[in-house]
Amino acid sequence: MKMINYSSYITTLKEASKDTSSFEGTGKVSYMTDSIDEVVNFDLFQEDYFKSNFSKSKKTDSIDVLCMLDCNWCLIEFKNGAINASELRNKIGNSVSIITFKDNIQPKSFKENSIFILVYNKAAIFKNKESYQHQNEDKYLKPKELLESKSFDLIQKNISQDAKQPIVKFGLKTFEGVFFTKVMTMDKDVFNSYILDKEIILPND
C-alpha cells in the first residue's frame, strides 16, 4: 500500500469552500467562508489515494475537508446550492472508510472522537425566513456568558431554560452515534460564527 500524506494536500477553509458552479461560464467564484485556517483538501487527497493504490478502481465521491477541530476528527462539506441527500450520504461513508483504513483507526475510536459538519446556504434551501428560524441553529453558538464562566450551575440553568436543539437536516442525524460523535448542519453564517472560538489544525500524517 503506497503511503499518501495529508500534508501534501493542505488548503484553507476558504479555498475549500469555493463555489464556481453557481457562476458557470462567467468566471466568477464565491466562497462560503473567509477563514484561512489550514485543512486537508480531502476530495483531492482521496482522488490521488485511489490512483496510487487502486489504479483499476474508479475514484469515489468524498467530503470536501478533513481537519482536527478541538482535538476531534472533523469532516466538513460545503454546499452552496441544492443538496442531494443520497449523494451526500455516500460521500460520508466513502470518506470515513478511507480515513479509518489509511490511519488504522478502529471504527469505535473514530466514532467516539469525530464530528461531521454540513455547511449550506440557507437561501438555496429555505423559501422563507420563518422556516429557517425554526431550525434552531443559533443553539450551536455558545452564549457569551458560557464562554466566560466555568460555573456548572450557570450551564445547567441555560440548558434547562432552553431545551430546543438544532435540527439536523437531510437525514444526516442517522450518522450520529454510528460514524460520528456529533453531526451538525448549519448555514454558512452560523458556521463562520461557530468556528471563531474553535481550534482547527491539520491531522497527523
Short mmCIF file of C-alpha atoms in Angstrom, two decimals:
data_model
loop_
_atom_site.label_atom_id
_atom_site.label_comp_id
_atom_site.label_asym_id
_atom_site.label_seq_id
_atom_site.Cartn_x
_atom_site.Cartn_y
_atom_site.Cartn_z
CA MET A 1 0.00 0.00 0.00
CA LYS A 2 1.51 3.31 -1.10
CA MET A 3 1.63 6.00 1.59
CA ILE A 4 -0.13 9.25 0.71
CA ASN A 5 0.35 12.06 3.23
CA TYR A 6 -2.29 14.58 4.26
CA SER A 7 0.40 17.27 4.39
CA SER A 8 0.63 17.21 0.59
CA TYR A 9 -2.97 18.42 0.31
CA ILE A 10 -3.07 21.46 2.57
CA THR A 11 -5.51 24.22 1.70
CA THR A 12 -7.56 26.78 3.62
CA LEU A 13 -11.19 26.56 4.62
CA LYS A 14 -11.83 29.49 2.29
CA GLU A 15 -10.37 27.73 -0.75
CA ALA A 16 -12.16 24.50 0.15
CA SER A 17 -15.47 26.39 0.25
CA LYS A 18 -15.04 27.85 -3.24
CA ASP A 19 -18.13 27.60 -5.45
CA THR A 20 -17.89 28.01 -9.20
CA SER A 21 -20.98 26.04 -10.23
CA SER A 22 -23.36 28.90 -9.41
CA PHE A 23 -21.46 31.16 -11.83
CA GLU A 24 -20.71 28.63 -14.56
CA GLY A 25 -19.45 30.30 -17.70
CA THR A 26 -18.92 33.69 -16.05
CA GLY A 27 -15.52 33.12 -14.49
CA LYS A 28 -16.86 34.28 -11.13
CA VAL A 29 -16.45 32.42 -7.85
CA SER A 30 -17.91 32.76 -4.38
CA TYR A 31 -16.73 31.49 -1.01
CA MET A 32 -18.78 30.25 1.92
CA THR A 33 -16.17 31.30 4.46
CA ASP A 34 -13.19 33.66 4.65
CA SER A 35 -11.38 31.50 7.19
CA ILE A 36 -7.71 30.90 6.42
CA ASP A 37 -7.38 28.00 8.88
CA GLU A 38 -5.37 25.25 7.23
CA VAL A 39 -7.17 22.00 6.47
CA VAL A 40 -6.81 18.99 4.17
CA ASN A 41 -8.41 19.10 0.73
CA PHE A 42 -9.86 15.66 1.27
CA ASP A 43 -11.53 15.41 -2.11
CA LEU A 44 -8.17 15.80 -3.86
CA PHE A 45 -6.44 13.56 -1.32
CA GLN A 46 -8.92 10.74 -1.87
CA GLU A 47 -8.61 11.05 -5.65
CA ASP A 48 -4.83 10.58 -5.50
CA TYR A 49 -5.15 7.88 -2.85
CA PHE A 50 -7.24 5.79 -5.21
CA LYS A 51 -4.99 6.48 -8.19
CA SER A 52 -1.91 5.38 -6.24
CA ASN A 53 -3.32 2.27 -4.62
CA PHE A 54 -6.22 1.10 -6.75
CA SER A 55 -5.31 2.01 -10.32
CA LYS A 56 -8.18 -0.01 -11.78
CA SER A 57 -10.77 1.37 -9.38
CA LYS A 58 -12.87 4.42 -10.04
CA LYS A 59 -12.40 7.23 -7.53
CA THR A 60 -15.38 7.52 -5.20
CA ASP A 61 -17.09 10.74 -4.14
CA SER A 62 -15.74 12.28 -0.95
CA ILE A 63 -16.23 15.10 1.54
CA ASP A 64 -14.50 18.45 0.90
CA VAL A 65 -12.44 18.90 4.08
CA LEU A 66 -10.64 16.91 6.74
CA CYS A 67 -9.20 18.59 9.84
CA MET A 68 -8.96 18.33 13.60
CA LEU A 69 -11.49 20.53 15.38
CA ASP A 70 -10.93 20.88 19.13
CA CYS A 71 -8.95 17.59 19.07
CA ASN A 72 -11.70 15.71 17.21
CA TRP A 73 -11.55 14.36 13.69
CA CYS A 74 -13.76 16.64 11.64
CA LEU A 75 -15.20 16.24 8.15
CA ILE A 76 -16.75 19.32 6.53
CA GLU A 77 -18.82 19.52 3.36
CA PHE A 78 -19.73 22.84 1.71
CA LYS A 79 -22.90 23.12 -0.37
CA ASN A 80 -23.82 26.49 -1.87
CA GLY A 81 -26.81 25.18 -3.84
CA ALA A 82 -29.23 22.28 -3.89
CA ILE A 83 -28.35 19.23 -1.80
CA ASN A 84 -28.62 15.62 -2.96
CA ALA A 85 -29.04 13.72 0.32
CA SER A 86 -28.28 10.32 -1.18
CA GLU A 87 -25.06 11.58 -2.78
CA LEU A 88 -24.05 13.22 0.49
CA ARG A 89 -24.57 10.02 2.48
CA ASN A 90 -22.36 8.14 0.00
CA LYS A 91 -19.64 10.77 0.36
CA ILE A 92 -19.69 10.37 4.13
CA GLY A 93 -19.44 6.58 4.04
CA ASN A 94 -16.62 6.64 1.49
CA SER A 95 -14.63 9.27 3.37
CA VAL A 96 -14.89 7.65 6.80
CA SER A 97 -13.83 4.31 5.31
CA ILE A 98 -10.70 5.80 3.75
CA ILE A 99 -9.67 7.68 6.91
CA THR A 100 -10.07 4.70 9.23
CA PHE A 101 -8.31 2.40 6.75
CA LYS A 102 -5.40 4.75 5.97
CA ASP A 103 -4.72 5.70 9.58
CA ASN A 104 -5.54 2.29 11.04
CA ILE A 105 -8.20 3.74 13.34
CA GLN A 106 -10.70 1.42 14.96
CA PRO A 107 -14.24 2.45 13.87
CA LYS A 108 -15.34 2.68 17.52
CA SER A 109 -12.47 5.05 18.33
CA PHE A 110 -13.23 7.23 15.32
CA LYS A 111 -16.94 7.30 16.16
CA GLU A 112 -16.21 8.50 19.69
CA ASN A 113 -13.89 11.31 18.58
CA SER A 114 -15.32 12.74 15.38
CA ILE A 115 -17.61 15.45 14.04
CA PHE A 116 -19.35 16.00 10.72
CA ILE A 117 -20.50 19.45 9.61
CA LEU A 118 -22.55 20.23 6.53
CA VAL A 119 -22.31 23.94 5.71
CA TYR A 120 -25.02 25.18 3.36
CA ASN A 121 -26.54 28.40 2.02
CA LYS A 122 -29.95 28.92 3.62
CA ALA A 123 -31.07 31.00 0.64
CA ALA A 124 -30.83 27.88 -1.52
CA ILE A 125 -32.67 25.62 0.94
CA PHE A 126 -35.41 27.61 2.66
CA LYS A 127 -38.15 29.52 0.86
CA ASN A 128 -38.74 31.99 3.68
CA LYS A 129 -37.04 33.40 6.76
CA GLU A 130 -39.51 31.87 9.21
CA SER A 131 -38.88 28.28 8.14
CA TYR A 132 -35.14 28.74 8.59
CA GLN A 133 -35.51 30.27 12.05
CA HIS A 134 -37.32 27.11 13.21
CA GLN A 135 -34.12 25.11 12.68
CA ASN A 136 -32.69 26.43 16.00
CA GLU A 137 -29.18 26.69 14.55
CA ASP A 138 -28.34 29.58 16.85
CA LYS A 139 -28.05 26.92 19.59
CA TYR A 140 -24.75 25.84 18.02
CA LEU A 141 -23.30 29.15 19.21
CA LYS A 142 -22.36 29.28 22.87
CA PRO A 143 -23.87 32.20 24.78
CA LYS A 144 -21.21 34.72 25.79
CA GLU A 145 -21.74 34.03 29.50
CA LEU A 146 -20.98 30.33 28.97
CA LEU A 147 -17.71 31.16 27.27
CA GLU A 148 -16.63 33.42 30.10
CA SER A 149 -17.92 31.41 33.06
CA LYS A 150 -16.92 28.00 34.34
CA SER A 151 -19.93 27.83 36.64
CA PHE A 152 -21.62 24.44 36.35
CA ASP A 153 -24.80 25.88 37.87
CA LEU A 154 -24.95 28.55 35.18
CA ILE A 155 -24.51 25.98 32.41
CA GLN A 156 -27.23 23.78 33.86
CA LYS A 157 -29.55 26.77 34.14
CA ASN A 158 -29.11 27.68 30.48
CA ILE A 159 -29.66 24.10 29.35
CA SER A 160 -32.86 23.76 31.38
CA GLN A 161 -34.23 27.09 30.16
CA ASP A 162 -33.77 26.28 26.51
CA ALA A 163 -34.00 22.59 25.70
CA LYS A 164 -34.60 23.07 21.98
CA GLN A 165 -31.87 21.51 19.90
CA PRO A 166 -30.78 22.38 16.35
CA ILE A 167 -32.44 20.27 13.69
CA VAL A 168 -30.04 18.05 11.74
CA LYS A 169 -31.35 18.09 8.18
CA PHE A 170 -31.18 15.88 5.08
CA GLY A 171 -31.42 12.62 7.02
CA LEU A 172 -27.89 13.02 8.41
CA LYS A 173 -28.89 12.56 12.06
CA THR A 174 -28.72 8.79 11.46
CA PHE A 175 -24.91 9.06 11.24
CA GLU A 176 -24.65 10.42 14.79
CA GLY A 177 -23.53 7.64 17.09
CA VAL A 178 -22.83 5.41 14.07
CA PHE A 179 -19.96 7.19 12.27
CA PHE A 180 -19.61 10.37 14.33
CA THR A 181 -19.90 11.65 17.88
CA LYS A 182 -21.82 14.67 16.60
CA VAL A 183 -23.44 15.66 13.29
CA MET A 184 -24.34 19.28 12.53
CA THR A 185 -25.98 21.02 9.59
CA MET A 186 -25.75 24.80 9.57
CA ASP A 187 -25.98 27.88 7.38
CA LYS A 188 -22.68 29.41 6.34
CA ASP A 189 -23.19 32.47 8.56
CA VAL A 190 -23.71 30.25 11.60
CA PHE A 191 -20.65 28.21 10.64
CA ASN A 192 -18.45 31.31 10.45
CA SER A 193 -19.52 32.31 13.96
CA TYR A 194 -19.24 28.74 15.24
CA ILE A 195 -15.57 28.34 14.29
CA LEU A 196 -14.43 31.62 15.85
CA ASP A 197 -13.62 30.00 19.20
CA LYS A 198 -12.56 26.62 17.79
CA GLU A 199 -9.07 25.24 17.37
CA ILE A 200 -8.70 23.95 13.81
CA ILE A 201 -5.45 22.14 12.97
CA LEU A 202 -4.17 19.60 10.47
CA PRO A 203 -4.32 15.87 11.25
CA ASN A 204 -1.08 13.97 11.65
CA ASP A 205 0.20 12.12 8.59
#
